Amino acid sequence: MKFIESERLVKNSLILALFPIVGLIFSLAVTVQDANPDRDSLRDSLARINEPSVRATVSFLASNELGGRGTPSPGFTIASRYVASRFDAAGLEPGGIDGWYQNREIETSRLPVGGVTLRSIEGGPLDHFGLLAAGRERVEFSGAVAEVKLADEFSSGQFDGPVVAVETDPGGARRYLNNIIRATNRLKQAGATALLLVVPEDHPAIALAQSQAGKDRVANPGQQSAIPVLLVRELKAGTEISLSLPSAVAGVAVVRNTIGVLRGSDPELSQEAIVVTAHLDHLGIAENAIGDKIYNGADDDASGVTGVLTLADAFAALPVRPKRSIVFMTFWGEESGLLGSRQYADDPTWPLEKTVANVNIEMIGRPEAGAAGKIWMTGWTESDLGTLMADAAKLHGGTIFEHPKYSAMLYGSSDNRSFVNKGVIGHSFSAGSLHGDYHQLSDEWEKLETAHMTQVIQYLFHGIMPMANGEVTPKPSAERRDR
Ligand SMILES: [Zn+2]
């Protein structure tokens, strides 16, 4: 920012002091002629987007005290209360169903910590790395284990008790778990009551098991194993064992989206809204991890939530509110499968046909090398939103661009997808990279570049402005309309 204008204002006030009457007339004339009305009206708003405030917000959201904001968890609930308080302080109206909130009661399932017994009847206790998945029922077994090959369809085998398999290809931990879950369905049909999976001690499934244990998770039927899966160090077919495995712990919890509305100033256009969002949840606590146990999710996505809160402050500080309304919102359950945004899209508090666009903010805290202050948008070719926002941001020195690798790849990977699925223009805006701390315990706020974040939020503010004022309206690309 340049401050030439304010020097001029100081001079004007000196003249004003010396020649009160003449000076007043002169000063008014100067104001009309010289002052940049755009910059003047934005001054208070831009002042709200400052680095100390950005750092204070993101460091709170990513603090250990909020325990990684898991879905569901007390830390997540406190974080959503904080979002509501900030919306309130900014001067927004509650936009949820229950005040600021759109609540949802969910069924939960918890992988128990401990309680596993595995012994060789001849040789005493056998090493294991804990449960990767628990079943609905407790398993008690004494006898010999049969071996299976996971790649097989198990069409020939019939089992009566637990089976043992040796895992060969780990792949990515999540994909791996999905493959195992599919295998357990087939195994159960073949009569198996548990899967004992032999893994090397550096296998990613062990870290995954540790991160899941003791945490209430959304009981998502598609992600649940049909039988318990225990990770073991060594076990051969035919070994006589005694085995005791606890069942998953079922419960219920309440989660919520948090919604605030900045009502537009134009009687007609205020019925339309831009929905600015980010996901508040992250991966919670890794109960069994050694050392740091908290998935702070600083970049993913405390940074995006900080963007939403700061933009709410900035837009609400305008001397005249934008003509269109702006709905600010944070979601639950993105990491569990975009669940909060799906809930909203199925049951919107602002009509989807009056929703101009969803601007979703994801990971703006850690730029790629050489890209500080620059923003990329996912799904660039799906609508002209990127171009419209880039043009507006450019007037203030900002860059919004199509990332050669991630823009297409990540279009369906975040909450904007829930809007797109309902025919609403929706994109995610990121100014980050898929760094080594992504989805790790080490995604800490101290690693964020808060000056970069602050700049990015300012450019998003400028980028959204013409759309908020009804000067431009994004439309889907011709290609997309034809689909
Ligand atoms: Zn995320």
Tab-separated table of C-alpha atoms and ligand atoms in Angstrom:
chain	number	residue	atom	x	y	z
A	1	MET	CA	0.000	0.000	0.000
A	2	LYS	CA	1.075	3.531	-0.648
A	3	PHE	CA	0.399	6.402	1.711
A	4	ILE	CA	0.681	9.442	-0.579
A	5	GLU	CA	-3.015	10.156	-0.115
A	6	SER	CA	-2.767	10.484	3.645
A	7	GLU	CA	0.108	12.997	3.398
A	8	ARG	CA	-2.187	15.112	1.301
A	9	LEU	CA	-4.910	14.821	3.943
A	10	VAL	CA	-2.497	16.058	6.605
A	11	LYS	CA	-1.685	19.096	4.472
A	12	ASN	CA	-5.378	19.778	3.962
A	13	SER	CA	-6.055	19.763	7.658
A	14	LEU	CA	-3.226	22.261	8.233
A	15	ILE	CA	-4.836	24.574	5.719
A	16	LEU	CA	-8.134	23.941	7.433
A	17	ALA	CA	-6.679	24.996	10.768
A	18	LEU	CA	-5.215	28.196	9.381
A	19	PHE	CA	-8.173	29.293	7.288
A	20	PRO	CA	-11.231	27.701	8.836
A	21	ILE	CA	-13.898	28.924	6.412
A	22	VAL	CA	-12.025	29.155	3.145
A	23	GLY	CA	-10.192	25.999	4.082
A	24	LEU	CA	-13.400	24.014	4.525
A	25	ILE	CA	-14.616	24.830	1.014
A	26	PHE	CA	-11.176	24.148	-0.424
A	27	SER	CA	-10.875	20.910	1.410
A	28	LEU	CA	-14.260	19.634	0.205
A	29	ALA	CA	-13.290	20.470	-3.365
A	30	VAL	CA	-10.020	18.598	-2.970
A	31	THR	CA	-11.782	15.592	-1.507
A	32	VAL	CA	-14.122	15.304	-4.471
A	33	GLN	CA	-11.401	15.893	-6.998
A	34	ASP	CA	-8.379	14.089	-5.619
A	35	ALA	CA	-9.229	11.514	-3.026
A	36	ASN	CA	-9.528	7.989	-4.266
A	37	PRO	CA	-13.055	7.033	-3.181
A	38	ASP	CA	-12.334	3.358	-3.632
A	39	ARG	CA	-9.316	3.430	-1.367
A	40	ASP	CA	-11.010	5.650	1.223
A	41	SER	CA	-14.012	3.386	1.575
A	42	LEU	CA	-11.776	0.324	1.846
A	43	ARG	CA	-9.427	1.775	4.455
A	44	ASP	CA	-11.162	0.407	7.566
A	45	SER	CA	-11.736	-2.950	5.930
A	46	LEU	CA	-8.152	-3.407	4.825
A	47	ALA	CA	-6.975	-2.382	8.285
A	48	ARG	CA	-8.916	-5.378	9.665
A	49	ILE	CA	-6.837	-7.713	7.526
A	50	ASN	CA	-3.562	-7.376	9.414
A	51	GLU	CA	-0.843	-9.827	10.314
A	52	PRO	CA	-1.116	-9.716	14.146
A	53	SER	CA	-4.828	-10.470	13.928
A	54	VAL	CA	-4.274	-13.243	11.370
A	55	ARG	CA	-1.583	-14.795	13.551
A	56	ALA	CA	-3.717	-14.523	16.710
A	57	THR	CA	-6.652	-16.213	15.003
A	58	VAL	CA	-4.788	-19.044	13.328
A	59	SER	CA	-2.607	-19.802	16.354
A	60	PHE	CA	-5.699	-20.168	18.517
A	61	LEU	CA	-7.514	-22.415	16.042
A	62	ALA	CA	-4.414	-24.595	15.621
A	63	SER	CA	-3.551	-24.629	19.324
A	64	ASN	CA	-3.018	-27.863	21.216
A	65	GLU	CA	-5.866	-26.815	23.512
A	66	LEU	CA	-8.360	-27.398	20.679
A	67	GLY	CA	-7.018	-30.935	20.268
A	68	GLY	CA	-6.926	-31.053	16.480
A	69	ARG	CA	-10.664	-30.201	16.074
A	70	GLY	CA	-11.669	-33.797	15.338
A	71	THR	CA	-15.198	-34.717	14.233
A	72	PRO	CA	-16.600	-35.010	16.827
A	73	SER	CA	-14.612	-33.657	19.797
A	74	PRO	CA	-14.845	-31.059	22.567
A	75	GLY	CA	-12.104	-29.083	20.778
A	76	PHE	CA	-14.188	-28.894	17.620
A	77	THR	CA	-17.204	-27.690	19.599
A	78	ILE	CA	-15.145	-24.958	21.295
A	79	ALA	CA	-13.743	-23.912	17.912
A	80	SER	CA	-17.263	-23.594	16.473
A	81	ARG	CA	-18.295	-21.505	19.504
A	82	TYR	CA	-15.309	-19.257	18.788
A	83	VAL	CA	-16.335	-18.885	15.129
A	84	ALA	CA	-19.844	-17.881	16.228
A	85	SER	CA	-18.417	-15.312	18.667
A	86	ARG	CA	-16.251	-13.821	15.951
A	87	PHE	CA	-19.210	-13.620	13.550
A	88	ASP	CA	-21.156	-11.921	16.339
A	89	ALA	CA	-18.334	-9.452	17.020
A	90	ALA	CA	-18.048	-8.641	13.308
A	91	GLY	CA	-21.741	-7.686	13.270
A	92	LEU	CA	-23.104	-10.590	11.204
A	93	GLU	CA	-26.608	-12.013	11.690
A	94	PRO	CA	-26.949	-15.646	12.811
A	95	GLY	CA	-27.500	-17.648	9.628
A	96	GLY	CA	-27.984	-21.167	10.966
A	97	ILE	CA	-31.082	-23.043	12.086
A	98	ASP	CA	-30.231	-23.017	15.775
A	99	GLY	CA	-28.907	-19.439	15.897
A	100	TRP	CA	-25.408	-19.512	14.463
A	101	TYR	CA	-25.439	-23.276	14.096
A	102	GLN	CA	-26.760	-25.959	11.848
A	103	ASN	CA	-26.537	-28.913	14.214
A	104	ARG	CA	-26.483	-32.581	13.340
A	105	GLU	CA	-26.619	-35.598	15.622
A	106	ILE	CA	-24.321	-38.321	14.343
A	107	GLU	CA	-23.600	-41.887	15.323
A	108	THR	CA	-20.017	-42.446	16.363
A	109	SER	CA	-17.720	-45.415	16.603
A	110	ARG	CA	-14.514	-45.638	18.617
A	111	LEU	CA	-11.605	-47.989	18.142
A	112	PRO	CA	-10.781	-49.101	21.718
A	113	VAL	CA	-7.341	-48.536	23.219
A	114	GLY	CA	-5.919	-51.720	24.734
A	115	GLY	CA	-7.965	-54.725	25.784
A	116	VAL	CA	-6.380	-57.018	23.179
A	117	THR	CA	-5.059	-60.449	24.212
A	118	LEU	CA	-3.082	-62.573	21.763
A	119	ARG	CA	-1.216	-65.648	23.005
A	120	SER	CA	0.313	-68.661	21.445
A	121	ILE	CA	-1.075	-71.590	23.400
A	122	GLU	CA	2.370	-73.171	23.418
A	123	GLY	CA	4.661	-70.132	23.634
A	124	GLY	CA	2.960	-67.318	25.583
A	125	PRO	CA	2.151	-63.725	24.493
A	126	LEU	CA	2.554	-62.750	20.823
A	127	ASP	CA	3.571	-59.288	19.652
A	128	HIS	CA	0.924	-57.061	18.109
A	129	PHE	CA	0.603	-53.396	17.046
A	130	GLY	CA	-3.007	-52.917	18.100
A	131	LEU	CA	-6.311	-52.934	16.262
A	132	LEU	CA	-6.597	-51.317	12.857
A	133	ALA	CA	-10.353	-51.857	12.935
A	134	ALA	CA	-12.810	-53.190	15.487
A	135	GLY	CA	-15.967	-55.183	14.894
A	136	ARG	CA	-19.447	-54.766	16.310
A	137	GLU	CA	-19.000	-57.784	18.577
A	138	ARG	CA	-16.251	-58.892	20.910
A	139	VAL	CA	-14.195	-61.790	19.530
A	140	GLU	CA	-13.070	-64.688	21.781
A	141	PHE	CA	-11.247	-67.541	20.137
A	142	SER	CA	-9.052	-70.471	20.973
A	143	GLY	CA	-7.643	-72.753	18.277
A	144	ALA	CA	-5.558	-72.817	15.106
A	145	VAL	CA	-5.519	-69.941	12.582
A	146	ALA	CA	-5.881	-70.473	8.856
A	147	GLU	CA	-3.905	-68.472	6.287
A	148	VAL	CA	-5.492	-66.457	3.465
A	149	LYS	CA	-4.105	-64.422	0.575
A	150	LEU	CA	-5.703	-60.986	0.580
A	151	ALA	CA	-5.603	-60.738	-3.188
A	152	ASP	CA	-7.798	-63.845	-3.514
A	153	GLU	CA	-11.541	-63.700	-3.779
A	154	PHE	CA	-11.796	-66.337	-1.007
A	155	SER	CA	-14.199	-68.270	-3.171
A	156	SER	CA	-12.735	-71.627	-2.219
A	157	GLY	CA	-12.016	-71.058	1.460
A	158	GLN	CA	-14.513	-71.482	4.283
A	159	PHE	CA	-13.399	-70.418	7.721
A	160	ASP	CA	-14.555	-70.850	11.249
A	161	GLY	CA	-12.617	-68.332	13.353
A	162	PRO	CA	-9.889	-65.757	12.753
A	163	VAL	CA	-7.571	-65.909	9.764
A	164	VAL	CA	-4.030	-64.685	9.269
A	165	ALA	CA	-2.679	-62.868	6.200
A	166	VAL	CA	0.735	-61.493	5.365
A	167	GLU	CA	0.598	-57.992	3.952
A	168	THR	CA	2.945	-57.255	1.095
A	169	ASP	CA	2.071	-53.978	-0.654
A	170	PRO	CA	1.348	-51.129	1.757
A	171	GLY	CA	0.620	-48.328	-0.757
A	172	GLY	CA	-0.894	-45.173	0.766
A	173	ALA	CA	-2.259	-45.698	4.278
A	174	ARG	CA	-5.822	-44.570	3.518
A	175	ARG	CA	-6.129	-46.445	0.262
A	176	TYR	CA	-4.655	-49.391	2.017
A	177	LEU	CA	-7.293	-49.248	4.741
A	178	ASN	CA	-10.036	-49.063	2.122
A	179	ASN	CA	-8.649	-52.185	0.443
A	180	ILE	CA	-8.521	-53.995	3.767
A	181	ILE	CA	-12.110	-52.998	4.526
A	182	ARG	CA	-13.242	-54.442	1.217
A	183	ALA	CA	-11.327	-57.632	1.983
A	184	THR	CA	-12.990	-57.963	5.392
A	185	ASN	CA	-16.404	-58.033	3.760
A	186	ARG	CA	-15.402	-60.979	1.620
A	187	LEU	CA	-13.701	-62.673	4.557
A	188	LYS	CA	-16.782	-62.357	6.728
A	189	GLN	CA	-18.907	-63.947	4.024
A	190	ALA	CA	-16.439	-66.839	4.000
A	191	GLY	CA	-16.932	-67.288	7.754
A	192	ALA	CA	-13.871	-65.476	9.167
A	193	THR	CA	-14.398	-63.763	12.542
A	194	ALA	CA	-11.206	-61.664	12.608
A	195	LEU	CA	-8.241	-60.791	10.413
A	196	LEU	CA	-4.746	-60.975	11.895
A	197	LEU	CA	-2.526	-59.052	9.546
A	198	VAL	CA	1.221	-59.656	9.645
A	199	VAL	CA	3.019	-56.356	8.956
A	200	PRO	CA	6.606	-55.120	9.251
A	201	GLU	CA	7.097	-52.617	12.059
A	202	ASP	CA	7.468	-49.646	9.687
A	203	HIS	CA	4.176	-50.367	7.917
A	204	PRO	CA	1.956	-47.250	7.509
A	205	ALA	CA	-1.057	-49.160	8.832
A	206	ILE	CA	0.542	-49.076	12.306
A	207	ALA	CA	0.617	-45.263	12.353
A	208	LEU	CA	-2.928	-45.236	11.013
A	209	ALA	CA	-4.064	-47.617	13.753
A	210	GLN	CA	-2.388	-45.426	16.367
A	211	SER	CA	-4.038	-42.292	15.001
A	212	GLN	CA	-7.497	-43.882	15.117
A	213	ALA	CA	-7.414	-45.502	18.554
A	214	GLY	CA	-9.483	-43.912	21.308
A	215	LYS	CA	-11.106	-41.348	19.016
A	216	ASP	CA	-14.806	-41.027	18.407
A	217	ARG	CA	-15.278	-41.071	14.665
A	218	VAL	CA	-18.286	-40.682	12.450
A	219	ALA	CA	-19.781	-44.158	12.076
A	220	ASN	CA	-19.691	-44.188	8.310
A	221	PRO	CA	-20.991	-47.601	7.169
A	222	GLY	CA	-18.875	-47.521	3.994
A	223	GLN	CA	-15.715	-47.038	6.025
A	224	GLN	CA	-16.344	-49.726	8.612
A	225	SER	CA	-14.695	-53.070	8.694
A	226	ALA	CA	-16.924	-56.162	8.732
A	227	ILE	CA	-14.611	-57.958	11.193
A	228	PRO	CA	-11.863	-56.739	13.534
A	229	VAL	CA	-8.366	-56.354	12.076
A	230	LEU	CA	-5.380	-56.820	14.388
A	231	LEU	CA	-1.870	-55.894	13.228
A	232	VAL	CA	0.627	-58.552	14.339
A	233	ARG	CA	4.375	-58.921	14.010
A	234	GLU	CA	4.626	-62.599	13.185
A	235	LEU	CA	2.126	-65.417	13.011
A	236	LYS	CA	2.063	-68.565	10.951
A	237	ALA	CA	-0.905	-70.535	9.714
A	238	GLY	CA	-1.688	-73.475	11.945
A	239	THR	CA	-0.452	-71.752	15.119
A	240	GLU	CA	-2.708	-72.520	18.070
A	241	ILE	CA	-3.686	-69.195	19.653
A	242	SER	CA	-5.993	-67.750	22.230
A	243	LEU	CA	-7.394	-64.403	21.154
A	244	SER	CA	-9.605	-61.772	22.729
A	245	LEU	CA	-10.549	-58.598	20.818
A	246	PRO	CA	-12.797	-55.822	22.190
A	247	SER	CA	-15.620	-54.468	20.036
A	248	ALA	CA	-15.889	-50.909	18.734
A	249	VAL	CA	-17.498	-48.459	21.157
A	250	ALA	CA	-20.681	-46.924	19.716
A	251	GLY	CA	-22.041	-43.526	20.729
A	252	VAL	CA	-23.754	-40.356	19.512
A	253	ALA	CA	-22.476	-36.787	19.245
A	254	VAL	CA	-23.647	-33.415	17.994
A	255	VAL	CA	-21.609	-31.602	15.335
A	256	ARG	CA	-22.350	-28.382	13.510
A	257	ASN	CA	-21.801	-25.968	10.682
A	258	THR	CA	-21.473	-22.369	11.886
A	259	ILE	CA	-23.112	-19.688	9.745
A	260	GLY	CA	-23.193	-15.865	9.799
A	261	VAL	CA	-24.800	-13.537	7.270
A	262	LEU	CA	-23.769	-10.043	6.194
A	263	ARG	CA	-27.045	-8.821	4.737
A	264	GLY	CA	-26.620	-6.942	1.436
A	265	SER	CA	-27.523	-3.257	1.145
A	266	ASP	CA	-29.524	-3.462	-2.084
A	267	PRO	CA	-33.182	-4.502	-1.669
A	268	GLU	CA	-33.096	-6.727	-4.759
A	269	LEU	CA	-29.520	-7.973	-4.919
A	270	SER	CA	-29.387	-8.684	-1.180
A	271	GLN	CA	-31.529	-11.744	-1.837
A	272	GLU	CA	-28.538	-13.254	-3.606
A	273	ALA	CA	-25.505	-14.421	-1.683
A	274	ILE	CA	-21.898	-15.361	-2.084
A	275	VAL	CA	-21.034	-18.174	0.323
A	276	VAL	CA	-17.509	-17.941	1.766
A	277	THR	CA	-16.461	-21.160	3.507
A	278	ALA	CA	-13.686	-23.266	5.044
A	279	HIS	CA	-13.654	-26.493	7.013
A	280	LEU	CA	-13.174	-26.162	10.754
A	281	ASP	CA	-12.504	-29.834	11.467
A	282	HIS	CA	-9.232	-31.684	11.237
A	283	LEU	CA	-7.961	-35.107	12.317
A	284	GLY	CA	-8.095	-34.708	16.122
A	285	ILE	CA	-5.809	-36.618	18.468
A	286	ALA	CA	-3.609	-39.661	17.809
A	287	GLU	CA	-4.115	-41.304	21.219
A	288	ASN	CA	-1.437	-43.960	20.741
A	289	ALA	CA	1.224	-41.771	19.116
A	290	ILE	CA	4.468	-41.263	20.979
A	291	GLY	CA	5.342	-37.605	21.693
A	292	ASP	CA	3.164	-35.085	19.839
A	293	LYS	CA	-0.347	-36.521	19.635
A	294	ILE	CA	-2.254	-33.585	18.144
A	295	TYR	CA	-3.150	-33.070	14.526
A	296	ASN	CA	-3.191	-29.261	14.780
A	297	GLY	CA	-4.215	-28.782	11.157
A	298	ALA	CA	-2.740	-25.279	11.047
A	299	ASP	CA	-2.550	-25.041	7.282
A	300	ASP	CA	-5.377	-27.584	6.814
A	301	ASP	CA	-7.553	-25.736	7.459
A	302	ALA	CA	-7.158	-23.335	10.384
A	303	SER	CA	-5.631	-21.046	7.745
A	304	GLY	CA	-8.808	-21.143	5.639
A	305	VAL	CA	-11.049	-20.554	8.664
A	306	THR	CA	-8.851	-17.577	9.543
A	307	GLY	CA	-9.521	-16.360	6.007
A	308	VAL	CA	-13.293	-16.668	6.524
A	309	LEU	CA	-13.234	-14.875	9.910
A	310	THR	CA	-10.955	-12.095	8.673
A	311	LEU	CA	-13.004	-11.557	5.512
A	312	ALA	CA	-16.146	-11.342	7.669
A	313	ASP	CA	-14.443	-8.605	9.720
A	314	ALA	CA	-13.331	-6.763	6.592
A	315	PHE	CA	-16.621	-6.873	4.661
A	316	ALA	CA	-18.607	-5.937	7.765
A	317	ALA	CA	-16.339	-2.879	8.272
A	318	LEU	CA	-17.272	-1.316	4.917
A	319	PRO	CA	-19.059	2.049	5.358
A	320	VAL	CA	-21.739	0.763	2.972
A	321	ARG	CA	-22.349	-2.970	2.946
A	322	PRO	CA	-22.000	-4.753	-0.417
A	323	LYS	CA	-25.200	-4.962	-2.463
A	324	ARG	CA	-25.349	-8.733	-2.400
A	325	SER	CA	-25.383	-10.664	0.867
A	326	ILE	CA	-22.391	-12.696	1.957
A	327	VAL	CA	-22.847	-15.911	3.932
A	328	PHE	CA	-19.783	-16.866	5.978
A	329	MET	CA	-19.613	-20.482	7.062
A	330	THR	CA	-17.386	-23.152	8.583
A	331	PHE	CA	-18.027	-26.876	8.154
A	332	TRP	CA	-17.711	-30.028	10.264
A	333	GLY	CA	-16.582	-33.358	8.863
A	334	GLU	CA	-14.627	-32.368	5.744
A	335	GLU	CA	-11.917	-34.841	6.668
A	336	SER	CA	-14.571	-37.546	7.179
A	337	GLY	CA	-15.807	-37.137	3.601
A	338	LEU	CA	-17.147	-33.574	3.075
A	339	LEU	CA	-19.986	-34.397	5.492
A	340	GLY	CA	-20.722	-30.888	6.836
A	341	SER	CA	-20.892	-29.256	3.424
A	342	ARG	CA	-23.069	-32.112	2.173
A	343	GLN	CA	-25.417	-31.536	5.087
A	344	TYR	CA	-25.580	-27.839	4.191
A	345	ALA	CA	-26.078	-28.466	0.454
A	346	ASP	CA	-28.900	-30.941	1.216
A	347	ASP	CA	-30.511	-28.543	3.660
A	348	PRO	CA	-29.310	-25.014	2.764
A	349	THR	CA	-30.158	-22.051	4.986
A	350	TRP	CA	-29.752	-19.736	1.982
A	351	PRO	CA	-31.565	-20.875	-1.191
A	352	LEU	CA	-29.094	-22.526	-3.554
A	353	GLU	CA	-30.805	-20.906	-6.566
A	354	LYS	CA	-29.966	-17.537	-4.975
A	355	THR	CA	-26.385	-18.566	-4.271
A	356	VAL	CA	-24.104	-16.804	-6.733
A	357	ALA	CA	-20.974	-18.800	-5.900
A	358	ASN	CA	-19.158	-20.715	-3.197
A	359	VAL	CA	-15.693	-19.344	-2.447
A	360	ASN	CA	-14.083	-22.108	-0.390
A	361	ILE	CA	-10.716	-21.422	1.234
A	362	GLU	CA	-8.279	-24.321	1.708
A	363	MET	CA	-4.681	-24.169	2.911
A	364	ILE	CA	-3.446	-20.627	2.406
A	365	GLY	CA	-0.658	-20.674	4.998
A	366	ARG	CA	2.389	-22.074	3.206
A	367	PRO	CA	3.110	-20.963	-0.346
A	368	GLU	CA	5.037	-22.950	-2.890
A	369	ALA	CA	8.544	-21.602	-3.437
A	370	GLY	CA	8.427	-18.244	-5.202
A	371	ALA	CA	4.629	-17.969	-4.948
A	372	ALA	CA	4.183	-15.887	-1.769
A	373	GLY	CA	0.973	-13.859	-1.919
A	374	LYS	CA	-0.298	-15.775	-4.958
A	375	ILE	CA	-3.565	-17.691	-4.979
A	376	TRP	CA	-4.648	-20.561	-7.189
A	377	MET	CA	-8.206	-21.746	-7.754
A	378	THR	CA	-9.358	-25.318	-8.311
A	379	GLY	CA	-11.490	-26.223	-11.327
A	380	TRP	CA	-10.343	-23.168	-13.266
A	381	THR	CA	-12.050	-24.139	-16.518
A	382	GLU	CA	-15.397	-25.022	-14.912
A	383	SER	CA	-16.565	-21.402	-14.598
A	384	ASP	CA	-15.305	-17.855	-15.106
A	385	LEU	CA	-15.125	-17.177	-11.339
A	386	GLY	CA	-11.320	-17.390	-11.365
A	387	THR	CA	-11.010	-14.872	-14.183
A	388	LEU	CA	-13.466	-12.452	-12.566
A	389	MET	CA	-11.723	-12.600	-9.204
A	390	ALA	CA	-8.256	-12.482	-10.789
A	391	ASP	CA	-9.178	-9.321	-12.729
A	392	ALA	CA	-10.423	-7.643	-9.543
A	393	ALA	CA	-7.435	-8.725	-7.426
A	394	LYS	CA	-4.997	-7.639	-10.132
A	395	LEU	CA	-6.095	-3.987	-9.760
A	396	HIS	CA	-4.635	-4.188	-6.250
A	397	GLY	CA	-1.505	-6.099	-7.204
A	398	GLY	CA	-2.864	-9.596	-6.467
A	399	THR	CA	-2.496	-12.762	-8.535
A	400	ILE	CA	-5.124	-15.499	-8.767
A	401	PHE	CA	-4.146	-18.182	-11.253
A	402	GLU	CA	-4.723	-21.676	-12.585
A	403	HIS	CA	-2.245	-24.047	-10.970
A	404	PRO	CA	-0.825	-26.294	-13.699
A	405	LYS	CA	-0.984	-29.371	-11.498
A	406	TYR	CA	-3.417	-28.868	-8.631
A	407	SER	CA	-6.252	-26.792	-10.148
A	408	ALA	CA	-7.750	-29.702	-12.065
A	409	MET	CA	-6.610	-32.401	-9.642
A	410	LEU	CA	-8.136	-30.927	-6.473
A	411	TYR	CA	-11.426	-29.527	-7.845
A	412	GLY	CA	-13.413	-32.368	-6.272
A	413	SER	CA	-11.307	-32.701	-3.122
A	414	SER	CA	-12.906	-30.136	-0.850
A	415	ASP	CA	-16.257	-28.767	0.286
A	416	ASN	CA	-16.872	-26.722	-2.868
A	417	ARG	CA	-17.790	-30.075	-4.420
A	418	SER	CA	-20.974	-30.263	-2.324
A	419	PHE	CA	-22.127	-27.028	-3.984
A	420	VAL	CA	-21.039	-28.112	-7.458
A	421	ASN	CA	-23.015	-31.342	-7.040
A	422	LYS	CA	-26.133	-29.195	-6.600
A	423	GLY	CA	-25.385	-27.084	-9.673
A	424	VAL	CA	-23.915	-24.098	-7.793
A	425	ILE	CA	-20.618	-22.579	-8.951
A	426	GLY	CA	-18.069	-23.545	-6.309
A	427	HIS	CA	-14.285	-23.505	-6.204
A	428	SER	CA	-11.542	-23.805	-3.621
A	429	PHE	CA	-8.920	-21.103	-3.277
A	430	SER	CA	-5.547	-22.128	-2.024
A	431	ALA	CA	-2.231	-20.399	-1.589
A	432	GLY	CA	-0.453	-23.422	-0.276
A	433	SER	CA	1.389	-26.507	-1.353
A	434	LEU	CA	0.964	-30.180	-0.546
A	435	HIS	CA	3.925	-29.965	1.846
A	436	GLY	CA	5.406	-32.777	3.911
A	437	ASP	CA	3.381	-31.763	6.973
A	438	TYR	CA	0.075	-32.194	5.132
A	439	HIS	CA	-2.166	-34.464	7.284
A	440	GLN	CA	0.722	-35.002	9.728
A	441	LEU	CA	1.040	-34.290	13.442
A	442	SER	CA	3.588	-31.630	12.429
A	443	ASP	CA	1.153	-29.229	10.660
A	444	GLU	CA	1.802	-26.509	13.276
A	445	TRP	CA	0.980	-22.801	13.129
A	446	GLU	CA	4.612	-21.780	13.738
A	447	LYS	CA	5.376	-23.068	10.234
A	448	LEU	CA	2.818	-20.774	8.577
A	449	GLU	CA	3.872	-17.637	6.746
A	450	THR	CA	1.448	-15.173	8.267
A	451	ALA	CA	2.575	-12.197	6.128
A	452	HIS	CA	1.753	-14.279	3.053
A	453	MET	CA	-1.596	-15.309	4.532
A	454	THR	CA	-2.475	-11.701	5.298
A	455	GLN	CA	-1.721	-10.644	1.740
A	456	VAL	CA	-3.739	-13.554	0.356
A	457	ILE	CA	-6.777	-12.629	2.459
A	458	GLN	CA	-6.523	-9.020	1.206
A	459	TYR	CA	-6.473	-10.227	-2.406
A	460	LEU	CA	-9.442	-12.499	-1.778
A	461	PHE	CA	-11.248	-9.480	-0.328
A	462	HIS	CA	-10.542	-7.474	-3.486
A	463	GLY	CA	-11.350	-10.489	-5.655
A	464	ILE	CA	-14.783	-11.012	-4.097
A	465	MET	CA	-15.733	-7.311	-4.012
A	466	PRO	CA	-17.123	-6.709	-7.561
A	467	MET	CA	-19.201	-9.882	-7.269
A	468	ALA	CA	-20.442	-8.828	-3.822
A	469	ASN	CA	-21.449	-5.470	-5.286
A	470	GLY	CA	-23.364	-7.073	-8.131
A	471	GLU	CA	-21.043	-5.650	-10.768
A	472	VAL	CA	-20.191	-9.110	-12.061
A	473	THR	CA	-21.897	-12.502	-11.885
A	474	PRO	CA	-19.920	-15.679	-12.502
A	475	LYS	CA	-21.280	-18.236	-14.908
A	476	PRO	CA	-20.399	-21.846	-15.593
A	477	SER	CA	-18.173	-22.460	-18.601
A	478	ALA	CA	-19.960	-23.359	-21.859
A	479	GLU	CA	-18.398	-26.785	-21.670
A	480	ARG	CA	-19.889	-27.359	-18.258
A	481	ARG	CA	-23.332	-26.019	-19.207
A	482	ASP	CA	-23.467	-28.604	-22.010
A	483	ARG	CA	-22.785	-31.486	-19.677
B	1	ZN	ZN	-8.481	-29.279	4.090
